[in-house]
Amino acid sequence: AYAAHRPTYPAALLDWLAEAVPAPDLALDCGCGTGQLSGLLAERFTRVIATDASAAQIAQAPPHPRIDYRVAPAEVSGLPDGVCDLVVAAQAAHWFDMEAFNAEARRVTKAGGVVALVTY
């Protein structure tokens, strides 16, 4: 029910995100919920790691060969330094400890990468 009642994101947003990074290789979708944005990112990025603190939300995310869903808070991705071309949070940042999230996003983002907070 959660996913069915969420608005979708426009193609122009996904195009912009993919074009804003040096290479659309790895996107980290923080607070992904049931993967509404994750699936769209997978159409434009080689790989997507989608995290949410809720195991119940992750359990409802549709499988996709390019998406690795993980239960993890946005502030602790578990990724190595400097590996993400894009770190994005769509309609989720209000749940985050923003100081810790910003530090984590800076740590995992490649030079020239993008951190984006998306809202409807």
PDB file of C-alpha atoms in Angstrom:
ATOM      1  CA  ALA A   1       0.000   0.000   0.000  1.00  0.00           C
ATOM      2  CA  TYR A   2       2.860   2.379   0.806  1.00  0.00           C
ATOM      3  CA  ALA A   3       4.428   2.135  -2.648  1.00  0.00           C
ATOM      4  CA  ALA A   4       1.077   2.236  -4.434  1.00  0.00           C
ATOM      5  CA  HIS A   5       0.204   5.619  -2.928  1.00  0.00           C
ATOM      6  CA  ARG A   6       3.535   7.385  -3.437  1.00  0.00           C
ATOM      7  CA  PRO A   7       3.945   9.842  -6.299  1.00  0.00           C
ATOM      8  CA  THR A   8       6.496   8.971  -8.939  1.00  0.00           C
ATOM      9  CA  TYR A   9       9.448  11.053 -10.063  1.00  0.00           C
ATOM     10  CA  PRO A  10       9.643  12.726 -13.478  1.00  0.00           C
ATOM     11  CA  ALA A  11      12.008  11.416 -16.152  1.00  0.00           C
ATOM     12  CA  ALA A  12      13.571  14.881 -16.377  1.00  0.00           C
ATOM     13  CA  LEU A  13      14.812  14.561 -12.792  1.00  0.00           C
ATOM     14  CA  LEU A  14      16.428  11.189 -13.499  1.00  0.00           C
ATOM     15  CA  ASP A  15      17.972  12.491 -16.707  1.00  0.00           C
ATOM     16  CA  TRP A  16      19.382  15.495 -14.847  1.00  0.00           C
ATOM     17  CA  LEU A  17      20.867  13.328 -12.076  1.00  0.00           C
ATOM     18  CA  ALA A  18      22.512  10.970 -14.578  1.00  0.00           C
ATOM     19  CA  GLU A  19      23.890  13.854 -16.630  1.00  0.00           C
ATOM     20  CA  ALA A  20      25.142  15.817 -13.583  1.00  0.00           C
ATOM     21  CA  VAL A  21      27.704  13.165 -12.619  1.00  0.00           C
ATOM     22  CA  PRO A  22      30.988  12.448 -14.411  1.00  0.00           C
ATOM     23  CA  ALA A  23      29.842   8.858 -15.099  1.00  0.00           C
ATOM     24  CA  PRO A  24      26.520   7.209 -14.195  1.00  0.00           C
ATOM     25  CA  ASP A  25      28.147   4.176 -12.583  1.00  0.00           C
ATOM     26  CA  LEU A  26      27.183   3.881  -8.898  1.00  0.00           C
ATOM     27  CA  ALA A  27      24.233   5.610  -7.240  1.00  0.00           C
ATOM     28  CA  LEU A  28      23.476   5.333  -3.527  1.00  0.00           C
ATOM     29  CA  ASP A  29      19.768   5.835  -2.775  1.00  0.00           C
ATOM     30  CA  CYS A  30      19.466   6.603   0.948  1.00  0.00           C
ATOM     31  CA  GLY A  31      16.142   6.147   2.716  1.00  0.00           C
ATOM     32  CA  CYS A  32      14.897   4.287  -0.360  1.00  0.00           C
ATOM     33  CA  GLY A  33      11.727   2.951   1.264  1.00  0.00           C
ATOM     34  CA  THR A  34      10.276   0.402  -1.126  1.00  0.00           C
ATOM     35  CA  GLY A  35      12.503   1.536  -3.989  1.00  0.00           C
ATOM     36  CA  GLN A  36      10.388   4.043  -5.931  1.00  0.00           C
ATOM     37  CA  LEU A  37      13.428   6.069  -6.987  1.00  0.00           C
ATOM     38  CA  SER A  38      15.843   3.113  -6.937  1.00  0.00           C
ATOM     39  CA  GLY A  39      14.177   1.411  -9.888  1.00  0.00           C
ATOM     40  CA  LEU A  40      14.253   4.610 -11.922  1.00  0.00           C
ATOM     41  CA  LEU A  41      17.912   5.162 -11.082  1.00  0.00           C
ATOM     42  CA  ALA A  42      18.679   1.624 -12.274  1.00  0.00           C
ATOM     43  CA  GLU A  43      17.487   2.635 -15.743  1.00  0.00           C
ATOM     44  CA  ARG A  44      20.272   5.226 -15.920  1.00  0.00           C
ATOM     45  CA  PHE A  45      23.042   4.004 -13.594  1.00  0.00           C
ATOM     46  CA  THR A  46      25.085   0.831 -13.948  1.00  0.00           C
ATOM     47  CA  ARG A  47      24.578  -0.031 -10.289  1.00  0.00           C
ATOM     48  CA  VAL A  48      22.352   1.211  -7.479  1.00  0.00           C
ATOM     49  CA  ILE A  49      22.792   0.536  -3.793  1.00  0.00           C
ATOM     50  CA  ALA A  50      19.515   1.321  -2.074  1.00  0.00           C
ATOM     51  CA  THR A  51      19.424   1.573   1.702  1.00  0.00           C
ATOM     52  CA  ASP A  52      16.709   2.048   4.255  1.00  0.00           C
ATOM     53  CA  ALA A  53      16.720   1.695   8.026  1.00  0.00           C
ATOM     54  CA  SER A  54      13.479  -0.312   7.818  1.00  0.00           C
ATOM     55  CA  ALA A  55      13.799  -4.003   6.989  1.00  0.00           C
ATOM     56  CA  ALA A  56      10.039  -4.050   6.350  1.00  0.00           C
ATOM     57  CA  GLN A  57      10.376  -1.386   3.642  1.00  0.00           C
ATOM     58  CA  ILE A  58      13.323  -3.164   1.998  1.00  0.00           C
ATOM     59  CA  ALA A  59      11.373  -6.453   2.044  1.00  0.00           C
ATOM     60  CA  GLN A  60       8.703  -4.812  -0.138  1.00  0.00           C
ATOM     61  CA  ALA A  61      11.137  -3.429  -2.726  1.00  0.00           C
ATOM     62  CA  PRO A  62      10.872  -5.104  -6.135  1.00  0.00           C
ATOM     63  CA  PRO A  63      14.004  -7.005  -7.138  1.00  0.00           C
ATOM     64  CA  HIS A  64      16.108  -5.619  -9.949  1.00  0.00           C
ATOM     65  CA  PRO A  65      19.389  -6.997 -11.311  1.00  0.00           C
ATOM     66  CA  ARG A  66      21.149  -3.645 -10.939  1.00  0.00           C
ATOM     67  CA  ILE A  67      19.872  -2.817  -7.433  1.00  0.00           C
ATOM     68  CA  ASP A  68      21.451  -4.056  -4.225  1.00  0.00           C
ATOM     69  CA  TYR A  69      18.956  -3.373  -1.432  1.00  0.00           C
ATOM     70  CA  ARG A  70      20.438  -3.140   2.058  1.00  0.00           C
ATOM     71  CA  VAL A  71      19.064  -2.448   5.508  1.00  0.00           C
ATOM     72  CA  ALA A  72      21.175   0.458   6.752  1.00  0.00           C
ATOM     73  CA  PRO A  73      20.600   3.962   8.047  1.00  0.00           C
ATOM     74  CA  ALA A  74      21.422   6.845   5.707  1.00  0.00           C
ATOM     75  CA  GLU A  75      24.143   7.988   8.074  1.00  0.00           C
ATOM     76  CA  VAL A  76      26.088   4.684   7.914  1.00  0.00           C
ATOM     77  CA  SER A  77      26.110   3.228   4.399  1.00  0.00           C
ATOM     78  CA  GLY A  78      28.862   0.664   4.960  1.00  0.00           C
ATOM     79  CA  LEU A  79      30.478   1.677   1.652  1.00  0.00           C
ATOM     80  CA  PRO A  80      34.160   2.455   1.149  1.00  0.00           C
ATOM     81  CA  ASP A  81      35.388   6.021   0.703  1.00  0.00           C
ATOM     82  CA  GLY A  82      34.875   7.780  -2.616  1.00  0.00           C
ATOM     83  CA  VAL A  83      32.923   5.159  -4.562  1.00  0.00           C
ATOM     84  CA  CYS A  84      29.597   6.848  -5.395  1.00  0.00           C
ATOM     85  CA  ASP A  85      28.913   9.023  -8.400  1.00  0.00           C
ATOM     86  CA  LEU A  86      25.573  10.005  -6.884  1.00  0.00           C
ATOM     87  CA  VAL A  87      24.235  10.005  -3.353  1.00  0.00           C
ATOM     88  CA  VAL A  88      20.533  10.775  -3.331  1.00  0.00           C
ATOM     89  CA  ALA A  89      17.700  10.850  -0.833  1.00  0.00           C
ATOM     90  CA  ALA A  90      14.186  11.232  -2.194  1.00  0.00           C
ATOM     91  CA  GLN A  91      11.544  12.459   0.213  1.00  0.00           C
ATOM     92  CA  ALA A  92      13.503  10.970   3.129  1.00  0.00           C
ATOM     93  CA  ALA A  93      15.982  13.530   4.468  1.00  0.00           C
ATOM     94  CA  HIS A  94      13.575  14.719   7.168  1.00  0.00           C
ATOM     95  CA  TRP A  95      14.214  11.349   8.891  1.00  0.00           C
ATOM     96  CA  PHE A  96      18.011  11.751   8.866  1.00  0.00           C
ATOM     97  CA  ASP A  97      20.517  13.106  11.344  1.00  0.00           C
ATOM     98  CA  MET A  98      21.628  15.655   8.758  1.00  0.00           C
ATOM     99  CA  GLU A  99      25.058  16.336  10.228  1.00  0.00           C
ATOM    100  CA  ALA A 100      25.899  12.616  10.197  1.00  0.00           C
ATOM    101  CA  PHE A 101      24.311  12.111   6.762  1.00  0.00           C
ATOM    102  CA  ASN A 102      26.278  15.000   5.264  1.00  0.00           C
ATOM    103  CA  ALA A 103      29.525  13.564   6.637  1.00  0.00           C
ATOM    104  CA  GLU A 104      28.698  10.114   5.247  1.00  0.00           C
ATOM    105  CA  ALA A 105      27.667  11.525   1.855  1.00  0.00           C
ATOM    106  CA  ARG A 106      30.916  13.503   1.588  1.00  0.00           C
ATOM    107  CA  ARG A 107      32.912  10.412   2.559  1.00  0.00           C
ATOM    108  CA  VAL A 108      31.402   8.029  -0.012  1.00  0.00           C
ATOM    109  CA  THR A 109      31.027  10.450  -2.946  1.00  0.00           C
ATOM    110  CA  LYS A 110      33.722  10.526  -5.630  1.00  0.00           C
ATOM    111  CA  ALA A 111      35.387  13.791  -6.552  1.00  0.00           C
ATOM    112  CA  GLY A 112      33.001  15.512  -8.950  1.00  0.00           C
ATOM    113  CA  GLY A 113      30.075  13.405  -7.725  1.00  0.00           C
ATOM    114  CA  VAL A 114      26.690  14.774  -6.727  1.00  0.00           C
ATOM    115  CA  VAL A 115      24.700  14.703  -3.489  1.00  0.00           C
ATOM    116  CA  ALA A 116      21.017  15.410  -4.096  1.00  0.00           C
ATOM    117  CA  LEU A 117      18.060  15.764  -1.759  1.00  0.00           C
ATOM    118  CA  VAL A 118      14.863  15.340  -3.734  1.00  0.00           C
ATOM    119  CA  THR A 119      11.330  16.276  -2.780  1.00  0.00           C
ATOM    120  CA  TYR A 120       8.017  16.225  -4.602  1.00  0.00           C
TER     121      TYR A 120
END
